[in-house]
Amino acid sequence: MTDDGERIAADFDQAVNMTAAELERWLDTEESKSVGDKSGGEESTGHRSGRRIIEILRKRKDDLGEDDYAHMRKVIGYVRRHLTQRPSGDVKETRWRYSLMNWGHDPLK
């Protein structure tokens, strides 16, 4: 793995704080399916990303390809941008949190 790949993997591991099993369970909920941009079809961009994240989490680091690293960079960017938009007050049952969770990050962890 290159230094860039190691950095991306480390940043991804920080951004994605849900396990594959946690994310899989979350994606099956109505809350998960209720948020996100669905302009590309029935499934939101974030929900589709969550399924891709599960695949990445279940791979061995040595088996990750360029497309995996490209998606990992996308996830890192999304989580970082979205965290700066945190609403005030209790976020437990907010669309903001649900959207982040679709991308593998639970801000309450």
PDB file of C-alpha atoms in Angstrom:
ATOM      1  CA  MET A   1       0.000   0.000   0.000  1.00  0.00           C
ATOM      2  CA  THR A   2       1.287   3.480  -0.827  1.00  0.00           C
ATOM      3  CA  ASP A   3       1.648   6.258   1.725  1.00  0.00           C
ATOM      4  CA  ASP A   4      -1.408   7.916   0.130  1.00  0.00           C
ATOM      5  CA  GLY A   5      -3.368   4.679   0.486  1.00  0.00           C
ATOM      6  CA  GLU A   6      -2.368   4.381   4.127  1.00  0.00           C
ATOM      7  CA  ARG A   7      -3.463   7.958   4.789  1.00  0.00           C
ATOM      8  CA  ILE A   8      -6.804   7.392   3.055  1.00  0.00           C
ATOM      9  CA  ALA A   9      -7.350   4.163   5.011  1.00  0.00           C
ATOM     10  CA  ALA A  10      -6.557   5.911   8.308  1.00  0.00           C
ATOM     11  CA  ASP A  11      -8.869   8.850   7.508  1.00  0.00           C
ATOM     12  CA  PHE A  12     -11.609   6.422   6.434  1.00  0.00           C
ATOM     13  CA  ASP A  13     -11.240   4.464   9.672  1.00  0.00           C
ATOM     14  CA  GLN A  14     -11.711   7.725  11.590  1.00  0.00           C
ATOM     15  CA  ALA A  15     -14.701   8.858   9.517  1.00  0.00           C
ATOM     16  CA  VAL A  16     -16.493   5.504   9.554  1.00  0.00           C
ATOM     17  CA  ASN A  17     -17.118   4.688  13.189  1.00  0.00           C
ATOM     18  CA  MET A  18     -19.803   2.032  12.600  1.00  0.00           C
ATOM     19  CA  THR A  19     -19.005  -1.629  12.042  1.00  0.00           C
ATOM     20  CA  ALA A  20     -20.204  -3.421   8.926  1.00  0.00           C
ATOM     21  CA  ALA A  21     -22.842  -5.224  11.027  1.00  0.00           C
ATOM     22  CA  GLU A  22     -24.060  -1.992  12.656  1.00  0.00           C
ATOM     23  CA  LEU A  23     -24.283  -0.252   9.295  1.00  0.00           C
ATOM     24  CA  GLU A  24     -26.062  -3.200   7.717  1.00  0.00           C
ATOM     25  CA  ARG A  25     -28.682  -3.199  10.491  1.00  0.00           C
ATOM     26  CA  TRP A  26     -29.074   0.572  10.208  1.00  0.00           C
ATOM     27  CA  LEU A  27     -29.592   0.482   6.430  1.00  0.00           C
ATOM     28  CA  ASP A  28     -32.561  -1.862   6.961  1.00  0.00           C
ATOM     29  CA  THR A  29     -34.440   0.731   9.038  1.00  0.00           C
ATOM     30  CA  GLU A  30     -37.158   3.078   7.812  1.00  0.00           C
ATOM     31  CA  GLU A  31     -35.194   6.022   9.240  1.00  0.00           C
ATOM     32  CA  SER A  32     -32.244   5.164   7.023  1.00  0.00           C
ATOM     33  CA  LYS A  33     -34.427   4.881   3.940  1.00  0.00           C
ATOM     34  CA  SER A  34     -36.222   8.163   4.697  1.00  0.00           C
ATOM     35  CA  VAL A  35     -33.256  10.492   4.151  1.00  0.00           C
ATOM     36  CA  GLY A  36     -30.977  11.518   1.326  1.00  0.00           C
ATOM     37  CA  ASP A  37     -31.043  12.570  -2.304  1.00  0.00           C
ATOM     38  CA  LYS A  38     -33.053  10.113  -4.399  1.00  0.00           C
ATOM     39  CA  SER A  39     -32.755  11.950  -7.709  1.00  0.00           C
ATOM     40  CA  GLY A  40     -30.926   8.937  -9.146  1.00  0.00           C
ATOM     41  CA  GLY A  41     -33.747   6.459  -8.431  1.00  0.00           C
ATOM     42  CA  GLU A  42     -35.466   4.773  -5.501  1.00  0.00           C
ATOM     43  CA  GLU A  43     -32.375   4.493  -3.306  1.00  0.00           C
ATOM     44  CA  SER A  44     -30.667   7.610  -1.954  1.00  0.00           C
ATOM     45  CA  THR A  45     -27.036   8.354  -2.692  1.00  0.00           C
ATOM     46  CA  GLY A  46     -26.130   7.924   0.985  1.00  0.00           C
ATOM     47  CA  HIS A  47     -27.951   4.613   1.296  1.00  0.00           C
ATOM     48  CA  ARG A  48     -26.153   3.268  -1.771  1.00  0.00           C
ATOM     49  CA  SER A  49     -22.883   4.569  -0.316  1.00  0.00           C
ATOM     50  CA  GLY A  50     -23.610   2.727   2.933  1.00  0.00           C
ATOM     51  CA  ARG A  51     -23.900  -0.567   1.081  1.00  0.00           C
ATOM     52  CA  ARG A  52     -20.574   0.177  -0.647  1.00  0.00           C
ATOM     53  CA  ILE A  53     -18.966   1.014   2.714  1.00  0.00           C
ATOM     54  CA  ILE A  54     -20.046  -2.374   4.059  1.00  0.00           C
ATOM     55  CA  GLU A  55     -18.253  -4.054   1.145  1.00  0.00           C
ATOM     56  CA  ILE A  56     -15.100  -2.043   1.853  1.00  0.00           C
ATOM     57  CA  LEU A  57     -15.205  -2.798   5.589  1.00  0.00           C
ATOM     58  CA  ARG A  58     -15.446  -6.512   4.869  1.00  0.00           C
ATOM     59  CA  LYS A  59     -12.445  -6.548   2.541  1.00  0.00           C
ATOM     60  CA  ARG A  60      -8.893  -7.149   3.600  1.00  0.00           C
ATOM     61  CA  LYS A  61      -6.760  -4.007   3.196  1.00  0.00           C
ATOM     62  CA  ASP A  62      -4.595  -5.851   0.636  1.00  0.00           C
ATOM     63  CA  ASP A  63      -7.682  -6.513  -1.503  1.00  0.00           C
ATOM     64  CA  LEU A  64      -8.757  -2.872  -1.773  1.00  0.00           C
ATOM     65  CA  GLY A  65      -8.605  -1.464  -5.283  1.00  0.00           C
ATOM     66  CA  GLU A  66      -8.494   2.009  -6.780  1.00  0.00           C
ATOM     67  CA  ASP A  67     -12.292   2.213  -6.917  1.00  0.00           C
ATOM     68  CA  ASP A  68     -12.429   1.351  -3.203  1.00  0.00           C
ATOM     69  CA  TYR A  69      -9.983   4.140  -2.367  1.00  0.00           C
ATOM     70  CA  ALA A  70     -11.945   6.559  -4.551  1.00  0.00           C
ATOM     71  CA  HIS A  71     -15.114   5.769  -2.593  1.00  0.00           C
ATOM     72  CA  MET A  72     -13.238   5.996   0.699  1.00  0.00           C
ATOM     73  CA  ARG A  73     -12.116   9.526  -0.264  1.00  0.00           C
ATOM     74  CA  LYS A  74     -15.725  10.408  -1.103  1.00  0.00           C
ATOM     75  CA  VAL A  75     -16.898   9.127   2.296  1.00  0.00           C
ATOM     76  CA  ILE A  76     -14.185  11.056   4.154  1.00  0.00           C
ATOM     77  CA  GLY A  77     -15.151  14.274   2.376  1.00  0.00           C
ATOM     78  CA  TYR A  78     -18.865  13.797   2.974  1.00  0.00           C
ATOM     79  CA  VAL A  79     -18.486  13.041   6.682  1.00  0.00           C
ATOM     80  CA  ARG A  80     -16.137  15.986   7.242  1.00  0.00           C
ATOM     81  CA  ARG A  81     -18.431  18.435   5.408  1.00  0.00           C
ATOM     82  CA  HIS A  82     -21.584  17.143   7.060  1.00  0.00           C
ATOM     83  CA  LEU A  83     -20.122  17.293  10.578  1.00  0.00           C
ATOM     84  CA  THR A  84     -19.579  21.047  10.176  1.00  0.00           C
ATOM     85  CA  GLN A  85     -23.342  21.438   9.604  1.00  0.00           C
ATOM     86  CA  ARG A  86     -24.367  19.988  12.977  1.00  0.00           C
ATOM     87  CA  PRO A  87     -27.699  21.455  14.067  1.00  0.00           C
ATOM     88  CA  SER A  88     -28.118  22.817  17.561  1.00  0.00           C
ATOM     89  CA  GLY A  89     -29.821  20.831  20.265  1.00  0.00           C
ATOM     90  CA  ASP A  90     -30.406  17.104  20.554  1.00  0.00           C
ATOM     91  CA  VAL A  91     -29.485  15.398  17.274  1.00  0.00           C
ATOM     92  CA  LYS A  92     -30.520  11.864  18.238  1.00  0.00           C
ATOM     93  CA  GLU A  93     -33.564  11.676  15.964  1.00  0.00           C
ATOM     94  CA  THR A  94     -32.596  14.116  13.215  1.00  0.00           C
ATOM     95  CA  ARG A  95     -32.318  13.757   9.471  1.00  0.00           C
ATOM     96  CA  TRP A  96     -28.777  15.132   9.868  1.00  0.00           C
ATOM     97  CA  ARG A  97     -27.725  12.185  12.045  1.00  0.00           C
ATOM     98  CA  TYR A  98     -29.588   9.650   9.908  1.00  0.00           C
ATOM     99  CA  SER A  99     -27.842  10.919   6.799  1.00  0.00           C
ATOM    100  CA  LEU A 100     -24.418  10.659   8.445  1.00  0.00           C
ATOM    101  CA  MET A 101     -25.219   7.154   9.619  1.00  0.00           C
ATOM    102  CA  ASN A 102     -25.996   6.121   6.037  1.00  0.00           C
ATOM    103  CA  TRP A 103     -22.391   7.115   5.322  1.00  0.00           C
ATOM    104  CA  GLY A 104     -21.110   4.995   8.246  1.00  0.00           C
ATOM    105  CA  HIS A 105     -20.679   7.703  10.873  1.00  0.00           C
ATOM    106  CA  ASP A 106     -22.798   7.887  14.014  1.00  0.00           C
ATOM    107  CA  PRO A 107     -22.111  11.299  15.598  1.00  0.00           C
ATOM    108  CA  LEU A 108     -23.403  10.026  18.952  1.00  0.00           C
ATOM    109  CA  LYS A 109     -20.613   7.430  19.256  1.00  0.00           C
TER     110      LYS A 109
END
